[in-house]
Short mmCIF file of C-alpha atoms and ligand atoms in Angstrom, two decimals:
data_model
loop_
_atom_site.label_atom_id
_atom_site.label_comp_id
_atom_site.label_asym_id
_atom_site.label_seq_id
_atom_site.Cartn_x
_atom_site.Cartn_y
_atom_site.Cartn_z
CA MET A 1381 24.48 -38.17 -22.56
CA ASN A 1382 27.19 -37.23 -25.04
CA ILE A 1383 26.06 -36.07 -28.42
CA ASP A 1384 26.89 -38.13 -31.46
CA TYR A 1385 28.38 -35.75 -34.05
CA THR A 1386 29.16 -38.50 -36.54
CA GLU A 1387 25.45 -38.67 -37.42
CA LYS A 1388 24.00 -36.50 -40.16
CA ILE A 1389 21.73 -35.06 -37.49
CA PRO A 1390 23.68 -34.79 -34.21
CA ASN A 1391 21.56 -36.16 -31.40
CA ASN A 1392 21.48 -37.87 -28.05
CA VAL A 1393 18.13 -39.56 -28.61
CA GLY A 1394 19.35 -42.66 -30.41
CA LEU A 1395 17.97 -41.47 -33.72
CA GLY A 1396 19.84 -44.27 -35.52
CA ASP A 1397 17.56 -46.81 -33.83
CA HIS A 1398 14.48 -45.27 -35.48
CA PRO A 1399 15.17 -45.43 -39.23
CA SER A 1400 11.83 -44.06 -40.43
CA LEU A 1401 11.98 -41.15 -38.00
CA GLN A 1402 15.58 -40.51 -39.02
CA ARG A 1403 14.59 -40.53 -42.69
CA ALA A 1404 11.73 -38.10 -42.06
CA LEU A 1405 14.01 -35.70 -40.20
CA GLU A 1406 16.72 -36.02 -42.84
CA HIS A 1407 14.06 -35.02 -45.31
CA TRP A 1408 13.16 -31.95 -43.22
CA GLN A 1409 16.84 -30.99 -42.76
CA PRO A 1410 17.40 -29.54 -46.28
CA ALA A 1411 14.13 -27.62 -45.99
CA PHE A 1412 15.44 -26.12 -42.76
CA LEU A 1413 18.75 -25.21 -44.43
CA ASN A 1414 16.87 -23.60 -47.31
CA TRP A 1415 14.85 -21.60 -44.81
CA TRP A 1416 18.09 -20.57 -43.04
CA GLY A 1417 19.56 -19.49 -46.36
CA ASP A 1418 16.48 -17.42 -47.20
CA MET A 1419 15.55 -16.05 -43.79
CA GLY A 1420 18.62 -16.48 -41.57
CA PRO A 1421 21.17 -13.72 -40.93
CA ASP A 1422 21.62 -11.55 -43.99
CA GLY A 1423 24.98 -11.86 -45.77
CA SER A 1424 26.40 -14.30 -43.24
CA ALA A 1425 26.91 -17.48 -45.26
CA ASP A 1426 30.62 -17.11 -45.79
CA ILE A 1427 31.93 -15.70 -42.52
CA ASP A 1428 33.55 -17.54 -39.63
CA VAL A 1429 31.89 -16.98 -36.29
CA TYR A 1430 33.27 -17.90 -32.87
CA LEU A 1431 30.29 -19.98 -31.73
CA ARG A 1432 29.59 -22.42 -28.97
CA THR A 1433 28.15 -25.79 -29.92
CA ALA A 1434 26.65 -28.22 -27.44
CA VAL A 1435 28.81 -31.34 -27.11
CA SER A 1436 26.96 -32.84 -24.16
CA VAL A 1437 23.88 -31.99 -22.14
CA ASP A 1438 25.87 -32.45 -18.98
CA PRO A 1439 25.99 -29.01 -17.30
CA ALA A 1440 29.74 -29.30 -16.65
CA GLY A 1441 30.84 -29.63 -20.24
CA TRP A 1442 28.11 -28.95 -22.71
CA ALA A 1443 29.63 -26.14 -24.75
CA ASN A 1444 32.51 -26.16 -27.17
CA PHE A 1445 33.79 -22.90 -28.73
CA GLY A 1446 35.30 -22.54 -32.17
CA TYR A 1447 34.99 -20.83 -35.55
CA VAL A 1448 32.04 -22.06 -37.58
CA LYS A 1449 30.39 -20.90 -40.79
CA MET A 1450 26.77 -20.61 -39.76
CA PRO A 1451 25.27 -22.77 -42.52
CA ASP A 1452 27.65 -25.52 -41.26
CA TYR A 1453 26.45 -25.22 -37.66
CA ARG A 1454 25.59 -28.66 -36.31
CA TRP A 1455 21.93 -28.21 -35.42
CA GLY A 1456 20.68 -31.28 -33.66
CA ILE A 1457 18.39 -32.90 -31.13
CA PHE A 1458 19.39 -32.82 -27.48
CA LEU A 1459 17.28 -33.87 -24.53
CA ASN A 1460 18.22 -33.67 -20.89
CA PRO A 1461 18.76 -37.08 -19.30
CA ALA A 1462 15.58 -38.82 -18.16
CA GLU A 1463 14.81 -38.57 -14.47
CA PRO A 1464 14.23 -42.13 -13.30
CA ASP A 1465 10.63 -42.75 -12.23
CA ARG A 1466 9.58 -39.16 -12.87
CA ARG A 1467 6.04 -38.41 -11.66
CA ILE A 1468 3.58 -35.78 -12.80
CA GLY A 1469 3.63 -32.95 -10.28
CA PHE A 1470 0.25 -31.26 -10.72
CA GLY A 1471 -3.28 -31.51 -12.05
CA ASP A 1472 -5.63 -34.46 -12.28
CA HIS A 1473 -2.77 -36.91 -12.98
CA LYS A 1474 -0.63 -35.74 -10.08
CA GLY A 1475 1.49 -38.60 -8.75
CA GLU A 1476 1.11 -40.77 -11.86
CA ALA A 1477 4.14 -41.76 -13.92
CA ALA A 1478 5.13 -39.11 -16.49
CA TRP A 1479 4.09 -40.06 -20.04
CA GLN A 1480 6.70 -41.21 -22.52
CA GLU A 1481 4.12 -41.18 -25.32
CA VAL A 1482 1.38 -38.65 -26.01
CA PRO A 1483 -1.94 -39.58 -24.36
CA GLY A 1484 -4.50 -39.71 -27.17
CA GLU A 1485 -6.98 -37.40 -25.45
CA TYR A 1486 -4.36 -34.65 -25.02
CA ARG A 1487 -2.82 -34.96 -28.43
CA ALA A 1488 -4.44 -31.89 -29.99
CA ASN A 1489 -3.57 -29.59 -27.08
CA LEU A 1490 -0.01 -30.84 -26.82
CA ARG A 1491 0.54 -30.43 -30.53
CA ARG A 1492 -0.83 -26.90 -30.36
CA ILE A 1493 1.47 -25.98 -27.49
CA ILE A 1494 4.53 -27.43 -29.23
CA VAL A 1495 3.68 -25.73 -32.53
CA THR A 1496 3.12 -22.37 -30.82
CA GLN A 1497 6.44 -22.62 -28.98
CA GLY A 1498 8.19 -23.88 -32.12
CA ASP A 1499 6.84 -21.01 -34.21
CA THR A 1500 8.52 -18.37 -32.04
CA GLU A 1501 11.99 -19.82 -32.70
CA PRO A 1502 12.33 -19.22 -36.47
CA ALA A 1503 10.24 -16.06 -36.04
CA SER A 1504 12.91 -14.36 -33.94
CA VAL A 1505 15.63 -15.32 -36.45
CA GLU A 1506 13.51 -13.70 -39.17
CA GLN A 1507 12.95 -10.60 -37.03
CA GLN A 1508 16.70 -10.23 -36.45
CA ARG A 1509 17.97 -11.12 -39.89
CA HIS A 1510 19.18 -7.66 -40.95
CA LEU A 1511 20.81 -6.67 -37.67
CA GLY A 1512 24.21 -8.08 -38.58
CA LEU A 1513 24.60 -5.32 -41.14
CA THR A 1514 24.57 -2.68 -38.39
CA ALA A 1515 26.34 -4.48 -35.54
CA PRO A 1516 28.03 -2.11 -33.06
CA SER A 1517 31.05 -4.45 -32.69
CA LEU A 1518 32.35 -7.92 -33.54
CA TYR A 1519 31.54 -8.99 -29.98
CA ASP A 1520 27.89 -8.01 -30.44
CA LEU A 1521 27.74 -9.48 -33.92
CA ARG A 1522 28.95 -12.81 -32.58
CA ASN A 1523 26.35 -12.73 -29.78
CA LEU A 1524 23.57 -12.03 -32.29
CA PHE A 1525 24.67 -14.98 -34.43
CA GLN A 1526 24.96 -17.25 -31.38
CA ILE A 1527 21.36 -16.45 -30.49
CA ASN A 1528 20.25 -17.00 -34.08
CA VAL A 1529 21.80 -20.48 -34.36
CA GLU A 1530 20.38 -21.46 -30.97
CA GLU A 1531 16.88 -20.31 -31.94
CA GLY A 1532 17.36 -22.50 -35.01
CA ARG A 1533 18.20 -25.38 -32.68
CA HIS A 1534 15.13 -24.66 -30.58
CA LEU A 1535 13.11 -25.09 -33.74
CA TRP A 1536 14.82 -28.47 -34.22
CA ALA A 1537 13.86 -29.39 -30.67
CA MET A 1538 10.16 -28.79 -31.32
CA VAL A 1539 10.29 -30.38 -34.77
CA TYR A 1540 11.80 -33.53 -33.29
CA LEU A 1541 8.83 -33.81 -30.90
CA LEU A 1542 6.39 -33.26 -33.76
CA HIS A 1543 8.03 -35.90 -35.95
CA ARG A 1544 8.60 -38.41 -33.20
CA HIS A 1545 5.22 -38.21 -31.48
CA PHE A 1546 2.60 -36.74 -33.81
CA GLY A 1547 2.84 -38.79 -36.99
CA ARG A 1548 1.66 -37.26 -40.20
CA ASP A 1549 0.07 -34.18 -38.54
CA GLY A 1550 3.37 -33.53 -36.84
CA ARG A 1551 5.29 -33.70 -40.11
CA GLU A 1552 2.86 -31.27 -41.70
CA GLU A 1553 3.18 -28.88 -38.78
CA ALA A 1554 6.98 -29.11 -39.05
CA GLU A 1555 6.78 -28.06 -42.68
CA ALA A 1556 4.41 -25.20 -41.86
CA LEU A 1557 6.93 -23.91 -39.29
CA LEU A 1558 9.25 -23.17 -42.21
CA GLU A 1559 6.50 -21.54 -44.27
CA ARG A 1560 5.07 -18.84 -42.01
CA ARG A 1561 7.04 -15.58 -41.98
CA SER A 1562 7.39 -12.95 -39.26
CA GLY A 1563 5.41 -9.85 -40.17
CA ASP A 1564 3.95 -11.33 -43.38
CA PRO A 1565 0.34 -10.05 -43.54
CA ASP A 1566 -0.85 -13.14 -45.44
CA HIS A 1567 1.19 -15.76 -43.63
CA PRO A 1568 2.25 -14.36 -40.25
CA ARG A 1569 3.86 -16.09 -37.29
CA ILE A 1570 1.35 -17.23 -34.67
CA LEU A 1571 1.98 -14.71 -31.85
CA GLY A 1572 1.81 -10.92 -32.07
CA ALA A 1573 5.19 -9.96 -30.60
CA PHE A 1574 6.87 -12.26 -33.12
CA ASN A 1575 5.46 -10.28 -36.01
CA GLU A 1576 6.88 -6.95 -34.78
CA ALA A 1577 9.99 -5.67 -36.53
CA THR A 1578 13.35 -5.70 -34.72
CA PRO A 1579 14.80 -2.88 -36.81
CA ASP A 1580 17.73 -1.75 -34.67
CA TRP A 1581 20.03 -2.89 -31.88
CA LEU A 1582 18.21 -1.06 -29.10
CA SER A 1583 15.12 -3.07 -30.08
CA PHE A 1584 17.22 -6.23 -30.28
CA PHE A 1585 18.58 -5.84 -26.75
CA MET A 1586 15.08 -5.03 -25.44
CA PHE A 1587 13.71 -8.04 -27.31
CA THR A 1588 16.28 -10.43 -25.86
CA PHE A 1589 15.76 -9.02 -22.37
CA PHE A 1590 11.96 -9.02 -22.46
CA THR A 1591 10.82 -11.49 -25.09
CA ASP A 1592 13.46 -14.17 -24.60
CA ARG A 1593 12.48 -13.95 -20.93
CA ASP A 1594 8.92 -14.77 -21.95
CA GLY A 1595 10.58 -17.78 -23.58
CA LYS A 1596 12.20 -18.66 -20.28
CA PHE A 1597 8.87 -18.61 -18.42
CA GLN A 1598 7.02 -20.58 -21.09
CA LEU A 1599 9.82 -23.15 -21.19
CA CYS A 1600 9.87 -23.40 -17.39
CA ALA A 1601 6.12 -24.10 -17.41
CA LEU A 1602 6.60 -26.73 -20.15
CA ALA A 1603 9.57 -28.23 -18.29
CA GLU A 1604 6.97 -29.31 -15.68
CA SER A 1605 4.90 -31.12 -18.31
CA GLY A 1606 3.62 -34.63 -17.70
CA PHE A 1607 4.74 -35.36 -21.27
CA ASP A 1608 8.30 -36.26 -20.39
CA PRO A 1609 10.01 -35.71 -23.79
CA LEU A 1610 8.69 -32.13 -23.77
CA ALA A 1611 9.94 -31.58 -20.22
CA ARG A 1612 13.38 -32.93 -21.08
CA THR A 1613 13.83 -30.92 -24.26
CA THR A 1614 12.68 -27.64 -22.71
CA LYS A 1615 15.09 -28.10 -19.81
CA PHE A 1616 17.98 -28.16 -22.23
CA MET A 1617 16.59 -25.17 -24.17
CA LEU A 1618 16.55 -23.17 -20.93
CA MET A 1619 20.33 -23.40 -20.67
CA GLU A 1620 20.61 -21.63 -24.03
CA GLU A 1621 17.89 -19.11 -23.16
CA ALA A 1622 19.96 -17.83 -20.25
CA HIS A 1623 22.59 -16.56 -22.69
CA HIS A 1624 19.95 -14.76 -24.78
CA MET A 1625 18.71 -12.84 -21.74
CA PHE A 1626 22.30 -12.07 -20.78
CA VAL A 1627 22.83 -10.46 -24.18
CA GLY A 1628 19.77 -8.26 -23.67
CA GLU A 1629 20.47 -7.31 -20.09
CA SER A 1630 24.16 -6.57 -20.60
CA GLY A 1631 23.45 -4.85 -23.93
CA ILE A 1632 21.05 -2.34 -22.39
CA ALA A 1633 23.36 -1.90 -19.38
CA ARG A 1634 26.16 -0.93 -21.80
CA VAL A 1635 23.88 1.53 -23.63
CA LEU A 1636 22.96 3.09 -20.28
CA GLN A 1637 26.61 3.24 -19.26
CA ARG A 1638 27.58 5.08 -22.44
CA THR A 1639 24.69 7.54 -22.09
CA CYS A 1640 25.56 8.20 -18.44
CA GLU A 1641 29.20 8.84 -19.38
CA ALA A 1642 28.08 11.44 -21.93
CA MET A 1643 25.68 13.03 -19.40
CA VAL A 1644 28.44 13.31 -16.82
CA GLN A 1645 31.11 14.48 -19.22
CA HIS A 1646 28.90 17.15 -20.81
CA LYS A 1647 26.92 17.94 -17.66
CA THR A 1648 23.62 17.63 -19.46
CA GLU A 1649 20.30 15.80 -19.28
CA ASP A 1650 18.97 17.44 -22.42
CA PRO A 1651 17.84 14.71 -24.85
CA ALA A 1652 18.51 16.93 -27.88
CA LYS A 1653 22.05 17.66 -26.73
CA LEU A 1654 22.66 13.98 -25.95
CA ARG A 1655 21.35 13.00 -29.35
CA SER A 1656 23.72 15.44 -30.97
CA LEU A 1657 26.51 13.66 -29.07
CA GLY A 1658 25.46 10.42 -30.74
CA VAL A 1659 24.12 8.59 -27.68
CA ILE A 1660 20.61 7.45 -26.68
CA ASP A 1661 18.91 9.68 -24.10
CA LEU A 1662 17.36 7.91 -21.12
CA PRO A 1663 13.70 8.88 -21.84
CA THR A 1664 14.00 7.21 -25.25
CA ILE A 1665 15.33 4.06 -23.60
CA GLN A 1666 12.34 4.19 -21.24
CA ARG A 1667 9.94 4.40 -24.21
CA TYR A 1668 11.54 1.39 -25.88
CA LEU A 1669 11.30 -0.46 -22.58
CA ASN A 1670 7.58 0.41 -22.31
CA PHE A 1671 6.93 -0.89 -25.80
CA HIS A 1672 8.76 -4.20 -25.40
CA PHE A 1673 7.37 -4.83 -21.94
CA SER A 1674 3.75 -4.27 -22.96
CA VAL A 1675 3.97 -6.25 -26.19
CA THR A 1676 5.70 -9.13 -24.41
CA ILE A 1677 3.30 -9.47 -21.48
CA ASP A 1678 0.51 -9.98 -24.03
CA LEU A 1679 2.28 -13.23 -24.98
CA PHE A 1680 1.06 -14.84 -21.76
CA GLY A 1681 -2.49 -14.69 -23.09
CA ALA A 1682 -5.85 -13.71 -21.66
CA ASP A 1683 -6.05 -12.98 -17.93
CA VAL A 1684 -8.84 -15.50 -17.52
CA SER A 1685 -8.53 -18.52 -19.76
CA SER A 1686 -10.26 -21.88 -19.81
CA ASN A 1687 -7.47 -23.22 -22.04
CA ALA A 1688 -4.93 -22.41 -19.34
CA ALA A 1689 -7.10 -24.33 -16.85
CA THR A 1690 -7.31 -27.31 -19.19
CA PHE A 1691 -3.57 -27.36 -19.87
CA PHE A 1692 -2.88 -27.43 -16.13
CA SER A 1693 -5.59 -29.89 -15.07
CA THR A 1694 -4.60 -32.33 -17.79
CA GLY A 1695 -0.96 -32.16 -16.73
CA ILE A 1696 0.49 -30.78 -19.97
CA LYS A 1697 1.67 -27.35 -18.74
CA GLY A 1698 2.59 -26.51 -15.15
CA ARG A 1699 3.40 -23.31 -13.36
CA PHE A 1700 6.78 -21.58 -13.05
CA GLU A 1701 8.65 -23.55 -10.36
CA GLU A 1702 5.67 -25.84 -9.80
CA GLY A 1703 7.61 -27.87 -7.24
CA LYS A 1704 8.16 -24.80 -5.05
CA GLN A 1705 4.47 -23.81 -4.90
CA ALA A 1706 3.17 -24.45 -1.39
CA ASP A 1707 -0.30 -25.66 -2.31
CA ASP A 1708 -2.05 -28.83 -3.40
CA HIS A 1709 -0.99 -28.48 -7.11
CA LEU A 1710 -4.61 -29.10 -8.05
CA LEU A 1711 -6.03 -25.60 -7.50
CA LYS A 1712 -9.65 -26.72 -7.56
CA GLU A 1713 -10.67 -24.39 -4.71
CA ALA A 1714 -7.99 -21.70 -4.89
CA THR A 1715 -8.44 -18.18 -6.24
CA TYR A 1716 -6.03 -15.64 -7.69
CA PRO A 1717 -6.35 -11.87 -8.13
CA VAL A 1718 -6.86 -10.44 -11.61
CA LEU A 1719 -7.31 -6.85 -12.72
CA GLU A 1720 -10.22 -5.62 -14.76
CA VAL A 1721 -11.89 -2.39 -15.75
CA SER A 1722 -15.08 -1.57 -13.88
CA SER A 1723 -16.87 1.79 -14.28
CA ASP A 1724 -13.72 3.52 -15.54
CA GLN A 1725 -11.48 2.16 -12.83
CA ILE A 1726 -9.02 -0.70 -12.64
CA VAL A 1727 -10.18 -3.03 -9.89
CA THR A 1728 -8.88 -6.30 -8.50
CA ARG A 1729 -11.13 -9.32 -8.25
CA GLU A 1730 -10.51 -12.88 -7.20
CA ALA A 1731 -11.02 -15.46 -9.91
CA PRO A 1732 -10.63 -19.25 -9.88
CA ALA A 1733 -6.89 -19.98 -9.77
CA LEU A 1734 -7.16 -22.61 -12.48
CA ASN A 1735 -8.47 -20.08 -14.96
CA THR A 1736 -5.90 -17.42 -14.11
CA LEU A 1737 -2.72 -19.38 -14.70
CA ASN A 1738 -1.74 -17.11 -17.59
CA GLU A 1739 -1.97 -14.17 -15.21
CA LYS A 1740 0.04 -16.00 -12.56
CA LEU A 1741 2.81 -16.77 -15.08
CA ARG A 1742 2.70 -13.15 -16.27
CA ASP A 1743 3.09 -11.95 -12.66
CA ASP A 1744 6.04 -14.30 -12.11
CA TYR A 1745 7.55 -12.93 -15.30
CA ILE A 1746 7.00 -9.33 -14.19
CA ARG A 1747 8.74 -10.04 -10.90
CA ASP A 1748 11.78 -11.41 -12.73
CA THR A 1749 11.73 -8.45 -15.10
CA LEU A 1750 11.63 -5.94 -12.24
CA ALA A 1751 14.77 -7.49 -10.77
CA GLY A 1752 16.54 -7.04 -14.10
CA VAL A 1753 15.39 -3.43 -14.43
CA GLY A 1754 16.69 -2.88 -10.88
CA ARG A 1755 20.12 -4.06 -12.06
CA TRP A 1756 19.97 -1.59 -14.97
CA ASN A 1757 19.19 1.20 -12.52
CA LYS A 1758 22.46 0.50 -10.72
CA VAL A 1759 24.23 1.87 -13.80
CA MET A 1760 22.61 5.29 -13.24
CA GLN A 1761 23.24 5.09 -9.49
CA LYS A 1762 26.94 4.37 -10.03
CA ASN A 1763 27.17 7.38 -12.32
CA ALA A 1764 25.27 9.55 -9.78
CA ILE A 1765 22.41 10.19 -12.20
CA ALA A 1766 18.96 10.51 -10.63
CA PHE A 1767 17.01 8.94 -13.54
CA GLN A 1768 15.54 5.50 -12.85
CA LEU A 1769 13.88 3.19 -15.36
CA THR A 1770 10.49 1.77 -14.41
CA VAL A 1771 8.19 -0.81 -15.94
CA PRO A 1772 4.79 0.49 -17.04
CA HIS A 1773 1.53 -0.57 -15.43
CA LYS A 1774 0.45 -4.09 -16.38
CA ALA A 1775 -2.61 -2.68 -18.12
CA PHE A 1776 -0.65 -0.28 -20.34
CA ASN A 1777 -0.81 -0.76 -24.14
CA ARG A 1778 -2.37 -4.22 -23.99
CA GLN A 1779 -3.93 -5.90 -27.00
CA ILE A 1780 -4.93 -9.16 -25.29
CA GLY A 1781 -7.06 -9.78 -22.23
CA ASN A 1782 -9.14 -7.51 -19.99
CA PHE A 1783 -7.40 -4.30 -21.11
CA SER A 1784 -7.45 -4.72 -24.86
CA GLY A 1785 -9.21 -1.80 -26.43
CA VAL A 1786 -8.95 0.31 -23.25
CA LYS A 1787 -6.64 3.36 -23.32
CA ILE A 1788 -4.47 3.28 -20.22
CA ALA A 1789 -1.55 5.51 -19.26
CA SER A 1790 1.81 4.01 -18.33
CA ASP A 1791 0.96 4.71 -14.66
CA GLY A 1792 -2.39 2.90 -14.92
CA ARG A 1793 -4.83 5.82 -15.31
CA ILE A 1794 -7.72 5.16 -17.68
CA LEU A 1795 -7.78 7.70 -20.49
CA SER A 1796 -10.08 8.95 -23.19
CA ALA A 1797 -8.97 8.37 -26.77
CA ALA A 1798 -7.94 12.03 -26.89
CA GLY A 1799 -5.99 11.74 -23.65
CA TRP A 1800 -4.13 8.76 -25.07
CA GLU A 1801 -3.35 10.50 -28.37
CA ALA A 1802 -2.06 13.58 -26.58
CA ASN A 1803 0.41 11.61 -24.47
CA VAL A 1804 1.30 8.43 -26.30
CA GLY A 1805 4.53 10.02 -27.54
CA THR A 1806 5.80 10.30 -23.97
CA TRP A 1807 5.22 6.57 -23.36
CA LEU A 1808 5.96 4.78 -26.62
CA PRO A 1809 8.76 5.35 -29.16
CA THR A 1810 7.94 8.17 -31.56
CA GLU A 1811 8.92 8.41 -35.21
CA ALA A 1812 11.62 10.89 -34.13
CA ASP A 1813 12.97 8.39 -31.57
CA LYS A 1814 13.08 5.65 -34.17
CA ALA A 1815 14.78 7.95 -36.68
CA HIS A 1816 17.43 8.88 -34.10
CA ILE A 1817 18.12 5.24 -33.23
CA GLN A 1818 18.25 4.35 -36.91
CA SER A 1819 20.74 7.20 -37.51
CA LEU A 1820 23.12 5.62 -34.98
CA MET A 1821 23.12 2.20 -36.63
CA GLY A 1822 26.28 1.60 -38.62
CA ARG A 1823 28.51 -1.43 -38.84
CA VAL A 1824 31.61 -1.50 -36.61
CA VAL A 1825 33.77 -4.52 -37.40
CA GLU A 1826 37.29 -3.58 -36.32
CA PRO A 1827 38.28 -5.90 -33.43
CA GLY A 1828 37.99 -4.10 -30.09
CA LYS A 1829 36.10 -1.10 -31.53
CA PHE A 1830 32.57 -0.22 -30.44
CA ALA A 1831 29.93 2.12 -31.85
CA ASN A 1832 29.76 5.42 -30.01
CA TRP A 1833 26.32 4.74 -28.46
CA ILE A 1834 27.34 1.64 -26.51
CA ALA A 1835 30.08 0.95 -23.95
CA PRO A 1836 32.38 -2.08 -24.38
CA PRO A 1837 31.51 -5.10 -22.25
CA PRO A 1838 33.56 -5.66 -19.09
CA MET A 1839 34.80 -9.00 -20.45
CA GLY A 1840 34.80 -11.09 -23.60
CA ILE A 1841 33.24 -14.43 -24.48
CA ASN A 1842 34.71 -17.68 -23.13
CA LYS A 1843 37.56 -15.79 -21.41
CA GLN A 1844 38.71 -14.28 -24.71
CA PRO A 1845 39.72 -10.61 -24.64
CA VAL A 1846 37.17 -7.97 -25.64
CA ASN A 1847 39.23 -7.17 -28.75
CA PHE A 1848 39.24 -10.81 -29.90
CA GLU A 1849 38.30 -11.38 -33.53
CA TYR A 1850 34.90 -12.91 -32.77
CA VAL A 1851 33.89 -12.84 -36.42
CA ARG A 1852 36.20 -13.28 -39.41
CA PHE A 1853 35.08 -11.98 -42.77
CA ASN A 1854 36.50 -13.88 -45.71
FE1 FE2 B 2324 14.28 -20.04 -28.27
FE1 FE2 B 2325 15.89 -17.26 -27.01
#
């Protein structure tokens, strides 16, 4: 499964054996590079970045590290090896051979799922494009750029499926993926969280912790798909996603560490005092967490959804760890609890499991998130600081599903509009919070130096020292 880098488009899918497909993708390639030039990392065209590039999809040796100018990054098409005789694991086609071609009757839904996933990839690059100008260190700058090139590759992964399996519609969708723009009121990206700004590095680390983790759960559900090429490509994408979440989790842990050091050294919990010391007080970090958590859990969609039922029954999207679920994988009779508002209270009711698969995936996601937040809390424990981060109630600040339009406190109490207005500043970042974070953002590019608001990482990338020159400016 080695990747052929002598091809114009590196790939392990035998692209050379499909000349018309190869031509179509070679036609899309310059459009992608133009998009990268316009919307990729600001001011990055001429710098050398210590990046990893996939050389094989074999877990033992897939990454190769070296200096690359980002426009020269070898974006390509990599699928995990085919599992011989793979069978569909759930839904009405359970036990049948996985599909190598798109079944005609599921074509529209599969295309929609691939386009929606594909749209998030360039969206996050667009959201993050100015962050390089305020990187807190070369180490962090390199990690940002690594994520950006890999999101670009994830776009390639989805575009390959569109070109290979969806004919002319697929080619048109691939073009449209380069035309929408994150946050553009006339031509936005498809999903809400991917139109929010990522204006600073605290937001970036929260985004990669929370929103790239949404990516993980969506990709895991698609890795179960009966459409085998989708399953194989998402499995390889998941290997890259793990690094994105690492950047978020370790980034916030380092912010917490630095804040705790200042709290201990100056014997203070006072946010104003901590701000004057140039660090980020813990309640502000909690508010950023609340925002990113609530916006991200909306990405899983409506609590009760007939589309989710269709995607599962038809075998195109499974559950997280479908193989480990101890049930019949059909879910015709099963139920699942969902929350809803009933006479000013949040109540639980059982709904058909098939229709609540979005909610199930959201709950799996929340469980994974809680474990990560628990690891963050160890930073405070180690520094003997009583403050603990929490995740807000699932109903807090929701725009999609049963709670959209309802004002709910971070602890789950239903509020009047006035009650919400009076307290929203304790739950979500305020203008003053954002201004403080913005005031801390300045570029630190001396090897081994870090901005004051973030601790250095315990170790470097690929066994390099922390003070390694991860990015070289020319
Ligand atoms: Fe991605
Ligand atoms: Fe990602």
